[in-house]
mmCIF file with all atom_site columns, C-alpha atoms in Angstrom:
data_model
loop_
_atom_site.group_PDB
_atom_site.id
_atom_site.type_symbol
_atom_site.label_atom_id
_atom_site.label_alt_id
_atom_site.label_comp_id
_atom_site.label_asym_id
_atom_site.label_entity_id
_atom_site.label_seq_id
_atom_site.pdbx_PDB_ins_code
_atom_site.Cartn_x
_atom_site.Cartn_y
_atom_site.Cartn_z
_atom_site.occupancy
_atom_site.B_iso_or_equiv
_atom_site.pdbx_formal_charge
_atom_site.auth_seq_id
_atom_site.auth_comp_id
_atom_site.auth_asym_id
_atom_site.auth_atom_id
_atom_site.pdbx_PDB_model_num
ATOM 1   C CA . GLN A 1 1   ? 11.608  11.784  -10.273 1.00 83.00 ? 1   GLN A CA 1
ATOM 2   C CA . VAL A 1 2   ? 8.874   9.548   -8.991  1.00 90.00 ? 2   VAL A CA 1
ATOM 3   C CA . GLN A 1 3   ? 6.210   11.106  -6.489  1.00 95.00 ? 3   GLN A CA 1
ATOM 4   C CA . LEU A 1 4   ? 3.872   9.349   -4.362  1.00 96.00 ? 4   LEU A CA 1
ATOM 5   C CA . VAL A 1 5   ? 0.825   11.254  -2.920  1.00 96.00 ? 5   VAL A CA 1
ATOM 6   C CA . GLU A 1 6   ? -1.556  9.343   -0.640  1.00 96.00 ? 6   GLU A CA 1
ATOM 7   C CA . SER A 1 7   ? -5.068  10.380  0.427   1.00 95.00 ? 7   SER A CA 1
ATOM 8   C CA . GLY A 1 8   ? -8.198  9.188   1.834   1.00 96.00 ? 8   GLY A CA 1
ATOM 9   C CA . GLY A 1 9   ? -7.299  8.340   5.255   1.00 95.00 ? 9   GLY A CA 1
ATOM 10  C CA . GLY A 1 10  ? -9.650  9.186   8.256   1.00 97.00 ? 10  GLY A CA 1
ATOM 11  C CA . SER A 1 11  ? -11.699 7.881   11.202  1.00 98.00 ? 11  SER A CA 1
ATOM 12  C CA . VAL A 1 12  ? -14.002 5.280   11.063  1.00 98.00 ? 12  VAL A CA 1
ATOM 13  C CA . GLN A 1 13  ? -15.784 2.850   13.547  1.00 98.00 ? 13  GLN A CA 1
ATOM 14  C CA . ALA A 1 14  ? -14.694 -0.844  13.836  1.00 98.00 ? 14  ALA A CA 1
ATOM 15  C CA . GLY A 1 15  ? -16.433 -2.759  10.894  1.00 98.00 ? 15  GLY A CA 1
ATOM 16  C CA . GLY A 1 16  ? -16.421 0.479   8.640   1.00 98.00 ? 16  GLY A CA 1
ATOM 17  C CA . SER A 1 17  ? -14.657 0.840   5.170   1.00 98.00 ? 17  SER A CA 1
ATOM 18  C CA . LEU A 1 18  ? -12.203 3.331   3.700   1.00 98.00 ? 18  LEU A CA 1
ATOM 19  C CA . ARG A 1 19  ? -10.216 3.636   0.484   1.00 98.00 ? 19  ARG A CA 1
ATOM 20  C CA . LEU A 1 20  ? -6.725  4.903   0.164   1.00 98.00 ? 20  LEU A CA 1
ATOM 21  C CA . SER A 1 21  ? -5.583  6.438   -2.925  1.00 98.00 ? 21  SER A CA 1
ATOM 22  C CA . CYS A 1 22  ? -2.056  6.737   -3.933  1.00 97.00 ? 22  CYS A CA 1
ATOM 23  C CA . GLU A 1 23  ? -1.302  8.895   -7.149  1.00 96.00 ? 23  GLU A CA 1
ATOM 24  C CA . VAL A 1 24  ? 2.175   8.060   -8.667  1.00 93.00 ? 24  VAL A CA 1
ATOM 25  C CA . SER A 1 25  ? 3.926   10.151  -10.896 1.00 91.00 ? 25  SER A CA 1
ATOM 26  C CA . GLY A 1 26  ? 7.316   10.478  -12.711 1.00 88.00 ? 26  GLY A CA 1
ATOM 27  C CA . TYR A 1 27  ? 7.456   6.647   -13.646 1.00 82.00 ? 27  TYR A CA 1
ATOM 28  C CA . ALA A 1 28  ? 5.301   5.519   -16.823 1.00 78.00 ? 28  ALA A CA 1
ATOM 29  C CA . VAL A 1 29  ? 6.815   1.978   -17.507 1.00 81.00 ? 29  VAL A CA 1
ATOM 30  C CA . SER A 1 30  ? 5.254   -1.136  -16.295 1.00 84.00 ? 30  SER A CA 1
ATOM 31  C CA . SER A 1 31  ? 8.243   -2.462  -14.302 1.00 91.00 ? 31  SER A CA 1
ATOM 32  C CA . ILE A 1 32  ? 7.457   -1.062  -10.854 1.00 92.00 ? 32  ILE A CA 1
ATOM 33  C CA . CYS A 1 33  ? 5.971   -2.843  -7.768  1.00 95.00 ? 33  CYS A CA 1
ATOM 34  C CA . MET A 1 34  ? 3.579   -0.752  -5.554  1.00 96.00 ? 34  MET A CA 1
ATOM 35  C CA . TYR A 1 35  ? 3.012   -1.303  -2.023  1.00 98.00 ? 35  TYR A CA 1
ATOM 36  C CA . TRP A 1 36  ? 1.449   -0.327  0.997   1.00 98.00 ? 36  TRP A CA 1
ATOM 37  C CA . PHE A 1 37  ? 2.921   -0.108  4.224   1.00 98.00 ? 37  PHE A CA 1
ATOM 38  C CA . ARG A 1 38  ? 1.532   0.862   7.611   1.00 98.00 ? 38  ARG A CA 1
ATOM 39  C CA . GLN A 1 39  ? 3.094   2.086   11.104  1.00 98.00 ? 39  GLN A CA 1
ATOM 40  C CA . THR A 1 40  ? 2.147   2.533   14.513  1.00 97.00 ? 40  THR A CA 1
ATOM 41  C CA . PRO A 1 41  ? 4.286   4.460   16.897  1.00 94.00 ? 41  PRO A CA 1
ATOM 42  C CA . GLY A 1 42  ? 7.099   2.466   18.218  1.00 94.00 ? 42  GLY A CA 1
ATOM 43  C CA . LYS A 1 43  ? 7.004   -0.117  15.711  1.00 95.00 ? 43  LYS A CA 1
ATOM 44  C CA . GLU A 1 44  ? 8.211   -0.837  12.168  1.00 95.00 ? 44  GLU A CA 1
ATOM 45  C CA . ARG A 1 45  ? 6.734   -0.318  8.991   1.00 96.00 ? 45  ARG A CA 1
ATOM 46  C CA . GLU A 1 46  ? 4.620   -3.209  8.038   1.00 96.00 ? 46  GLU A CA 1
ATOM 47  C CA . GLY A 1 47  ? 4.119   -4.196  4.454   1.00 97.00 ? 47  GLY A CA 1
ATOM 48  C CA . ILE A 1 48  ? 0.563   -5.184  3.820   1.00 98.00 ? 48  ILE A CA 1
ATOM 49  C CA . ALA A 1 49  ? -0.327  -5.233  0.415   1.00 98.00 ? 49  ALA A CA 1
ATOM 50  C CA . SER A 1 50  ? 1.401   -5.027  -3.152  1.00 98.00 ? 50  SER A CA 1
ATOM 51  C CA . ILE A 1 51  ? 0.482   -4.770  -6.720  1.00 97.00 ? 51  ILE A CA 1
ATOM 52  C CA . TYR A 1 52  ? 3.339   -5.641  -9.930  1.00 95.00 ? 52  TYR A CA 1
ATOM 53  C CA . ARG A 1 53  ? 2.086   -3.119  -12.102 1.00 92.00 ? 53  ARG A CA 1
ATOM 54  C CA . GLY A 1 54  ? 2.935   -4.918  -15.435 1.00 91.00 ? 54  GLY A CA 1
ATOM 55  C CA . THR A 1 55  ? 0.359   -7.727  -14.789 1.00 92.00 ? 55  THR A CA 1
ATOM 56  C CA . ALA A 1 56  ? -1.596  -6.398  -12.000 1.00 93.00 ? 56  ALA A CA 1
ATOM 57  C CA . ASP A 1 57  ? -0.553  -9.509  -9.782  1.00 96.00 ? 57  ASP A CA 1
ATOM 58  C CA . LYS A 1 58  ? -1.558  -8.502  -6.289  1.00 97.00 ? 58  LYS A CA 1
ATOM 59  C CA . PHE A 1 59  ? -0.268  -9.912  -2.880  1.00 97.00 ? 59  PHE A CA 1
ATOM 60  C CA . TYR A 1 60  ? -1.361  -9.451  0.783   1.00 98.00 ? 60  TYR A CA 1
ATOM 61  C CA . THR A 1 61  ? 0.064   -10.316 4.064   1.00 96.00 ? 61  THR A CA 1
ATOM 62  C CA . ASP A 1 62  ? -2.025  -12.464 6.181   1.00 96.00 ? 62  ASP A CA 1
ATOM 63  C CA . SER A 1 63  ? -3.125  -9.423  8.760   1.00 95.00 ? 63  SER A CA 1
ATOM 64  C CA . VAL A 1 64  ? -5.059  -8.023  6.109   1.00 97.00 ? 64  VAL A CA 1
ATOM 65  C CA . LYS A 1 65  ? -6.006  -10.958 3.497   1.00 97.00 ? 65  LYS A CA 1
ATOM 66  C CA . GLY A 1 66  ? -9.726  -10.945 2.888   1.00 97.00 ? 66  GLY A CA 1
ATOM 67  C CA . ARG A 1 67  ? -10.373 -7.718  4.255   1.00 98.00 ? 67  ARG A CA 1
ATOM 68  C CA . PHE A 1 68  ? -8.194  -5.488  2.336   1.00 98.00 ? 68  PHE A CA 1
ATOM 69  C CA . THR A 1 69  ? -7.795  -5.020  -1.586  1.00 98.00 ? 69  THR A CA 1
ATOM 70  C CA . ILE A 1 70  ? -5.375  -3.408  -3.724  1.00 98.00 ? 70  ILE A CA 1
ATOM 71  C CA . SER A 1 71  ? -5.826  -2.282  -7.003  1.00 97.00 ? 71  SER A CA 1
ATOM 72  C CA . GLN A 1 72  ? -4.486  0.229   -9.695  1.00 95.00 ? 72  GLN A CA 1
ATOM 73  C CA . ASP A 1 73  ? -6.311  2.091   -12.300 1.00 91.00 ? 73  ASP A CA 1
ATOM 74  C CA . ASN A 1 74  ? -6.229  1.123   -16.192 1.00 84.00 ? 74  ASN A CA 1
ATOM 75  C CA . ALA A 1 75  ? -2.779  3.323   -16.522 1.00 82.00 ? 75  ALA A CA 1
ATOM 76  C CA . GLY A 1 76  ? -1.257  2.140   -13.227 1.00 81.00 ? 76  GLY A CA 1
ATOM 77  C CA . ASN A 1 77  ? -1.369  5.634   -12.088 1.00 89.00 ? 77  ASN A CA 1
ATOM 78  C CA . THR A 1 78  ? -3.382  5.459   -8.931  1.00 95.00 ? 78  THR A CA 1
ATOM 79  C CA . VAL A 1 79  ? -2.995  2.882   -6.417  1.00 97.00 ? 79  VAL A CA 1
ATOM 80  C CA . TYR A 1 80  ? -6.106  2.037   -4.160  1.00 98.00 ? 80  TYR A CA 1
ATOM 81  C CA . LEU A 1 81  ? -6.462  0.331   -1.203  1.00 98.00 ? 81  LEU A CA 1
ATOM 82  C CA . GLN A 1 82  ? -9.785  -0.639  -0.303  1.00 98.00 ? 82  GLN A CA 1
ATOM 83  C CA . MET A 1 83  ? -10.184 -1.496  3.557   1.00 98.00 ? 83  MET A CA 1
ATOM 84  C CA . ASN A 1 84  ? -13.274 -3.266  4.571   1.00 98.00 ? 84  ASN A CA 1
ATOM 85  C CA . ASN A 1 85  ? -14.214 -4.799  8.255   1.00 98.00 ? 85  ASN A CA 1
ATOM 86  C CA . LEU A 1 86  ? -11.874 -2.410  9.793   1.00 98.00 ? 86  LEU A CA 1
ATOM 87  C CA . ASN A 1 87  ? -10.790 -3.218  13.640  1.00 97.00 ? 87  ASN A CA 1
ATOM 88  C CA . PRO A 1 88  ? -8.988  -0.972  16.224  1.00 97.00 ? 88  PRO A CA 1
ATOM 89  C CA . GLU A 1 89  ? -5.867  -2.935  15.184  1.00 97.00 ? 89  GLU A CA 1
ATOM 90  C CA . ASP A 1 90  ? -5.862  -1.457  11.859  1.00 98.00 ? 90  ASP A CA 1
ATOM 91  C CA . THR A 1 91  ? -5.486  2.001   13.287  1.00 98.00 ? 91  THR A CA 1
ATOM 92  C CA . ALA A 1 92  ? -1.893  3.205   12.074  1.00 98.00 ? 92  ALA A CA 1
ATOM 93  C CA . MET A 1 93  ? -0.107  5.888   9.333   1.00 98.00 ? 93  MET A CA 1
ATOM 94  C CA . TYR A 1 94  ? -0.450  4.117   5.979   1.00 98.00 ? 94  TYR A CA 1
ATOM 95  C CA . PHE A 1 95  ? 2.244   4.776   3.508   1.00 98.00 ? 95  PHE A CA 1
ATOM 96  C CA . CYS A 1 96  ? 2.538   4.092   -0.166  1.00 97.00 ? 96  CYS A CA 1
ATOM 97  C CA . ALA A 1 97  ? 5.904   2.769   -1.579  1.00 97.00 ? 97  ALA A CA 1
ATOM 98  C CA . ALA A 1 98  ? 7.655   1.633   -4.689  1.00 96.00 ? 98  ALA A CA 1
ATOM 99  C CA . ARG A 1 99  ? 10.400  0.388   -6.145  1.00 96.00 ? 99  ARG A CA 1
ATOM 100 C CA . ILE A 1 100 ? 11.520  -0.939  -9.591  1.00 94.00 ? 100 ILE A CA 1
ATOM 101 C CA . CYS A 1 101 ? 10.706  -4.467  -10.298 1.00 94.00 ? 101 CYS A CA 1
ATOM 102 C CA . THR A 1 102 ? 11.145  -6.587  -13.133 1.00 91.00 ? 102 THR A CA 1
ATOM 103 C CA . SER A 1 103 ? 8.850   -9.329  -12.369 1.00 93.00 ? 103 SER A CA 1
ATOM 104 C CA . SER A 1 104 ? 5.787   -9.967  -10.156 1.00 93.00 ? 104 SER A CA 1
ATOM 105 C CA . SER A 1 105 ? 7.491   -12.104 -7.820  1.00 94.00 ? 105 SER A CA 1
ATOM 106 C CA . GLN A 1 106 ? 9.255   -9.142  -6.423  1.00 95.00 ? 106 GLN A CA 1
ATOM 107 C CA . ALA A 1 107 ? 6.267   -7.664  -5.143  1.00 95.00 ? 107 ALA A CA 1
ATOM 108 C CA . ARG A 1 108 ? 6.071   -10.376 -2.708  1.00 94.00 ? 108 ARG A CA 1
ATOM 109 C CA . VAL A 1 109 ? 9.174   -8.801  -0.898  1.00 93.00 ? 109 VAL A CA 1
ATOM 110 C CA . TYR A 1 110 ? 8.127   -6.325  1.701   1.00 94.00 ? 110 TYR A CA 1
ATOM 111 C CA . THR A 1 111 ? 11.412  -5.276  2.955   1.00 94.00 ? 111 THR A CA 1
ATOM 112 C CA . SER A 1 112 ? 11.008  -1.571  3.689   1.00 95.00 ? 112 SER A CA 1
ATOM 113 C CA . GLN A 1 113 ? 14.648  -0.743  3.175   1.00 96.00 ? 113 GLN A CA 1
ATOM 114 C CA . LEU A 1 114 ? 14.055  -1.829  -0.538  1.00 96.00 ? 114 LEU A CA 1
ATOM 115 C CA . MET A 1 115 ? 11.718  0.760   -1.480  1.00 97.00 ? 115 MET A CA 1
ATOM 116 C CA . GLN A 1 116 ? 13.130  3.614   -3.519  1.00 96.00 ? 116 GLN A CA 1
ATOM 117 C CA . TRP A 1 117 ? 10.094  5.975   -2.955  1.00 96.00 ? 117 TRP A CA 1
ATOM 118 C CA . TRP A 1 118 ? 7.442   6.805   -0.204  1.00 97.00 ? 118 TRP A CA 1
ATOM 119 C CA . GLY A 1 119 ? 4.493   8.655   0.397   1.00 97.00 ? 119 GLY A CA 1
ATOM 120 C CA . GLN A 1 120 ? 4.170   11.156  2.928   1.00 96.00 ? 120 GLN A CA 1
ATOM 121 C CA . GLY A 1 121 ? 1.560   8.753   4.832   1.00 97.00 ? 121 GLY A CA 1
ATOM 122 C CA . THR A 1 122 ? -2.177  9.161   5.659   1.00 97.00 ? 122 THR A CA 1
ATOM 123 C CA . GLN A 1 123 ? -3.734  8.814   9.115   1.00 98.00 ? 123 GLN A CA 1
ATOM 124 C CA . VAL A 1 124 ? -6.316  5.638   9.396   1.00 98.00 ? 124 VAL A CA 1
ATOM 125 C CA . THR A 1 125 ? -7.828  5.899   12.967  1.00 98.00 ? 125 THR A CA 1
ATOM 126 C CA . VAL A 1 126 ? -10.466 2.912   13.713  1.00 98.00 ? 126 VAL A CA 1
ATOM 127 C CA . SER A 1 127 ? -12.618 3.135   16.947  1.00 98.00 ? 127 SER A CA 1
ATOM 128 C CA . SER A 1 128 ? -14.008 0.624   18.894  1.00 94.00 ? 128 SER A CA 1
#
């Protein structure tokens, strides 16, 4: 059973930085895509970054490109989201998600319904 546990959320002023972590357990092989989604009340979850464990290929949506960086530790057991130059529009609940993938190209697909596992979420609040 795959488990995802996020940590690292909090409150920060505009222009600040936070790093989120997602610990992955229960799936040791490389054929997995890891994602970060975020959600604000009344809106659908938005996929913002992804990484394919096997090759560490990374992808971003335009809303965070250049400000956020997704990475993983050497074993691929922890996935990080470094968030820089945060603005109030980044305020959301952030979720780690995962699905089985056989190629890095699948990591480009952010459809939330395709995700097989979700973490519990961690709140990020950015004040102006």
